[in-house]
Short mmCIF file of C-alpha atoms in Angstrom, two decimals:
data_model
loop_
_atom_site.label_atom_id
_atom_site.label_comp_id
_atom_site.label_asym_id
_atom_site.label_seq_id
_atom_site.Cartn_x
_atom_site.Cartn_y
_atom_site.Cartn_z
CA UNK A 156 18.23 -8.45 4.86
CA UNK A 157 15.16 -9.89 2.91
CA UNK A 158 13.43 -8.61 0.10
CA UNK A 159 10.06 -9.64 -1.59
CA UNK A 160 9.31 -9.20 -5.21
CA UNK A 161 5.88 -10.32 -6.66
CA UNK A 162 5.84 -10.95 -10.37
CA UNK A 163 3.79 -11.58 -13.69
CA UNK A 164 3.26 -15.26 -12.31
CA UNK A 165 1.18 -14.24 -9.15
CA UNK A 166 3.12 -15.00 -6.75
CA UNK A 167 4.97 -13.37 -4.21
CA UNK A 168 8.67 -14.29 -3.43
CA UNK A 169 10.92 -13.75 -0.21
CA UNK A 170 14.64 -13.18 -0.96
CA UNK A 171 17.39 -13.26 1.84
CA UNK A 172 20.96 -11.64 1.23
CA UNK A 173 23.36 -13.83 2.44
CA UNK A 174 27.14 -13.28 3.60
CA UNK A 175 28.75 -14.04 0.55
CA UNK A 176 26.44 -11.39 -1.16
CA UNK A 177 23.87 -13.15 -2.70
CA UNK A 178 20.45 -13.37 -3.02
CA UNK A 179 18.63 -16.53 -2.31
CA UNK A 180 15.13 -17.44 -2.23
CA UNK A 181 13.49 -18.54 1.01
CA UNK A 182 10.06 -18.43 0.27
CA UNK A 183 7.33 -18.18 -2.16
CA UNK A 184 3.52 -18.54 -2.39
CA UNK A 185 0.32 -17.61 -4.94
CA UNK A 186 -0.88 -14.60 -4.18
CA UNK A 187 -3.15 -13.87 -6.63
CA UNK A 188 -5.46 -14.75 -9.29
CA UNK A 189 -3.83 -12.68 -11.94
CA UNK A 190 -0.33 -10.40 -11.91
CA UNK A 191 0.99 -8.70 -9.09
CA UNK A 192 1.01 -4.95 -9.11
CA UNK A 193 3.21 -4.09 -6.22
CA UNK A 194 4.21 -5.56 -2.63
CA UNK A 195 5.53 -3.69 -0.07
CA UNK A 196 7.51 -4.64 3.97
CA UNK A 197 4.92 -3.40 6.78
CA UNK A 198 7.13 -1.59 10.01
CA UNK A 199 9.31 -3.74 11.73
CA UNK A 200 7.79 -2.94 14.76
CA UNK A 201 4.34 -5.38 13.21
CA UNK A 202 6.56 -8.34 12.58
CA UNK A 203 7.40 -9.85 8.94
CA UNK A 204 4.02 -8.34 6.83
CA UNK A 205 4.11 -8.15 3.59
CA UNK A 206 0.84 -6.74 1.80
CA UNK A 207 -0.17 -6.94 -2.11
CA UNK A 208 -2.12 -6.10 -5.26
CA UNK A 209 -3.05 -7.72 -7.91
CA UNK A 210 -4.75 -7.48 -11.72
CA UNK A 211 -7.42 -9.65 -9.65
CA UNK A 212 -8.89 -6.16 -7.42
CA UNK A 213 -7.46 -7.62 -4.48
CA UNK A 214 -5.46 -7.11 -1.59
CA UNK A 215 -3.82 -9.22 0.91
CA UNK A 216 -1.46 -9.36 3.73
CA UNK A 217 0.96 -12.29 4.71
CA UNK A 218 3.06 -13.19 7.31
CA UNK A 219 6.28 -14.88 6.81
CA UNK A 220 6.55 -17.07 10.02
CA UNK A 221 10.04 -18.48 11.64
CA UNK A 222 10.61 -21.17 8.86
CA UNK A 223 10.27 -18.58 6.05
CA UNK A 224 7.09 -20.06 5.22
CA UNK A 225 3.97 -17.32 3.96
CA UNK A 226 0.60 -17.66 5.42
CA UNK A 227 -2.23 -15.25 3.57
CA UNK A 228 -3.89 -13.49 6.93
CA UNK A 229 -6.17 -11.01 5.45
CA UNK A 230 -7.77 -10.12 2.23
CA UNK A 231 -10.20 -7.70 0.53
CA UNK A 232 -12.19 -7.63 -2.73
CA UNK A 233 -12.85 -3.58 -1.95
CA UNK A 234 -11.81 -2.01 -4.93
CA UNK A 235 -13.47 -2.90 -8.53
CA UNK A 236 -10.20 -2.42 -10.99
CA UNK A 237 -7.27 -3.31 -10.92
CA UNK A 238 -5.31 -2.63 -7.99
CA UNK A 239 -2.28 -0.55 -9.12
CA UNK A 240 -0.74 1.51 -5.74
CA UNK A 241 -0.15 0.81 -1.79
CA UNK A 242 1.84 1.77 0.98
CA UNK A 243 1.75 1.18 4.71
CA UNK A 244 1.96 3.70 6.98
CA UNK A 245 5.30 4.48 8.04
CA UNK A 246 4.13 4.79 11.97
CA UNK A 247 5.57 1.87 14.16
CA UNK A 248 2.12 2.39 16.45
CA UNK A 249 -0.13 2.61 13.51
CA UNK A 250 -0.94 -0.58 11.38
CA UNK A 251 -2.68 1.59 8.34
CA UNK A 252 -2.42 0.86 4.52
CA UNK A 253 -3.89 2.32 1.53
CA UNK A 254 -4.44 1.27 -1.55
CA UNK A 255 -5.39 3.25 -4.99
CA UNK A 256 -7.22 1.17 -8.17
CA UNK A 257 -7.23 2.21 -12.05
CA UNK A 258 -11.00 3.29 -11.56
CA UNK A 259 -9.90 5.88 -9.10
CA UNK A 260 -11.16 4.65 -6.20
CA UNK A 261 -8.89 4.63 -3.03
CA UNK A 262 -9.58 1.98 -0.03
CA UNK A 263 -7.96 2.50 3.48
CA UNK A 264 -7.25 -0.50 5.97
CA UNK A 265 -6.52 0.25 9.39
CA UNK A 266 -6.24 -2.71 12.08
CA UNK A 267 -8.17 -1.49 14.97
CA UNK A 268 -8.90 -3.88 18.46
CA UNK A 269 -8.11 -7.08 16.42
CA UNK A 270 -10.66 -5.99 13.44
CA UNK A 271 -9.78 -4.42 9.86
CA UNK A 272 -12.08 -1.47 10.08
CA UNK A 273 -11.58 0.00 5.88
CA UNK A 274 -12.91 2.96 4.27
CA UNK A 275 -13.42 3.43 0.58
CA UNK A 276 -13.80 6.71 -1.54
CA UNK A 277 -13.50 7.79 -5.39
CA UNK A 278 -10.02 10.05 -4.68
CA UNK A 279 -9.57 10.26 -8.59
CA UNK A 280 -11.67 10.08 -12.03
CA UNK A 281 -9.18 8.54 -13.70
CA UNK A 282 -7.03 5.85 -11.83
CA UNK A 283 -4.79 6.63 -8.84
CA UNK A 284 -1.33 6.14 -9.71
CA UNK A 285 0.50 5.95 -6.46
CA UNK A 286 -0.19 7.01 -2.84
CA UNK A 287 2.45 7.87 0.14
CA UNK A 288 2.39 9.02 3.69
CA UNK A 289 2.87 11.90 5.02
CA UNK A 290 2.72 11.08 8.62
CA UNK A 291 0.57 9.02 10.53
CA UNK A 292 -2.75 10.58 9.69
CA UNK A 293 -2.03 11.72 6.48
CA UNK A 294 -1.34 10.74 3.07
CA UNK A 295 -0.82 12.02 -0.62
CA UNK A 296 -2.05 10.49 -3.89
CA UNK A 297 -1.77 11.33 -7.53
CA UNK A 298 -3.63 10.36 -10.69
CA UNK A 299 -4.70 10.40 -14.37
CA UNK A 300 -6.77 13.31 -14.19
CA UNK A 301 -3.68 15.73 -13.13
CA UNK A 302 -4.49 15.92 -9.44
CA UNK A 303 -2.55 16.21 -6.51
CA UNK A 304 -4.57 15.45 -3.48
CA UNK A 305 -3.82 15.69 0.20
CA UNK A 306 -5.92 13.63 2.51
CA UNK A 307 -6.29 13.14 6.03
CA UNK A 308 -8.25 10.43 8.50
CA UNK A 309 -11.03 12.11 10.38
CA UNK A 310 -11.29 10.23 13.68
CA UNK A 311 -13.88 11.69 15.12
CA UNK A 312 -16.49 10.48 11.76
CA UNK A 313 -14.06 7.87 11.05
CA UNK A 314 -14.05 8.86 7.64
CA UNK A 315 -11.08 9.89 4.78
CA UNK A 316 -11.43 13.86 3.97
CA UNK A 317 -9.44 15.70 1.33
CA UNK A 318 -7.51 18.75 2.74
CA UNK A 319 -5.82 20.19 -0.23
CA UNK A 320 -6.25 19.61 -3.95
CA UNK A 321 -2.91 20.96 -6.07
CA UNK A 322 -4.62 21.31 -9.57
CA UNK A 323 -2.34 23.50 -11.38
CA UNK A 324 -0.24 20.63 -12.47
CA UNK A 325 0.50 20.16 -16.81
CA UNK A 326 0.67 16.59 -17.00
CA UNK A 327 -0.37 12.93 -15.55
CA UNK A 328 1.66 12.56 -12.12
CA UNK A 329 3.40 8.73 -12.51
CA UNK A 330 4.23 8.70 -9.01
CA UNK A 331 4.87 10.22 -5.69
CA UNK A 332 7.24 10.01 -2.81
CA UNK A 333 7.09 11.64 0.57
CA UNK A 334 9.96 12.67 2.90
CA UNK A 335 8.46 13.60 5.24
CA UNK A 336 5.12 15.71 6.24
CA UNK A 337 6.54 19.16 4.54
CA UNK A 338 8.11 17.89 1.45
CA UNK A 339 7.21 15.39 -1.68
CA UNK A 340 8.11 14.73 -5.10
CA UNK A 341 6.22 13.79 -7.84
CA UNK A 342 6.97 12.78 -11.24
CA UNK A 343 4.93 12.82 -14.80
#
């Protein structure tokens, strides 16, 4: 069982639980040039990938190799705020991530024939607070301007479109959490 955690400190640490029920650290590393917003575990099925964002507007992707050590393999400069929200997809065949930034916009990375092929669009006017899947081709996101928004990867254009914008909603959504492609929460 490993965890990672990033922190205040900008770096990025690798926990293990260990038989007798605690939690050791295996690895560490800088990861960026300012805080760290939020890390999250890639599928199994990709290997040990951990991705994060920082205060810095970036976001990167590490490996954690066989001696728990954690080698940076990709980074991107796309988004120009902080970088506040990501999640992978939760497909084992489909190495996708998103990522939201306090000035709204919303970048997408998917790894396609050995290349990072990323799309970027303004998803809300005033910061996107949290993105989640749906399914493989689909995701939700939420922000400061009371939004709801369902989106959905064109592959034919290879572009992001927005399907379905839930509006009638009283306050700033916080966060959002999918089940599944039918059902999600959000909070305010």
């Amino acid at each position: 069982n490993k965890i990672s955690h990033g922190c205040i400190l900008r770096k990025i640490n690798s926990l293990r639980k260990k038989k007798n029920e605690k939690m050791v650290k295996i690895s560490e590393t800088i990861a960026h040039a300012g805080p760290v917003m939020k890390v999250a575990w890639s599928q199994p099925s990709f290997g040990p990938i951990i991705v994060s964002c920082g205060f810095d507007k970036k976001v990167a992707l590490f490996k954690i190799d066989y001696n728990n050590k954690i080698e940076k393999i990709y980074e991107h400069e796309l988004h120009d705020n902080c970088v506040k929200t990501l999640k992978f997809s939760k497909s084992n065949n489909k190495f996708y991530l998103i990522s939201g930034c306090l000035s709204g916009n919303l970048v997408t990375c998917e790894y396609i024939n050995k290349n990072m092929v990323t799309n970027k669009i303004l998803a809300h006017d005033f910061g996107v607070n949290a993105t989640d899947f749906l399914d493989e081709d689909s995701f939700v996101t939420c922000g400061n301007d009371n939004l709801i928004k369902i989106w959905s990867y064109d592959k034919e254009n290879q572009k992001i479109k927005n399907d379905i914008i839930l509006s009638d909603i009283e306050y700033i959504t916080k966060d959002i959490s999918c089940k599944d492609n039918k059902h999600f929460v959000s909070c305010g």
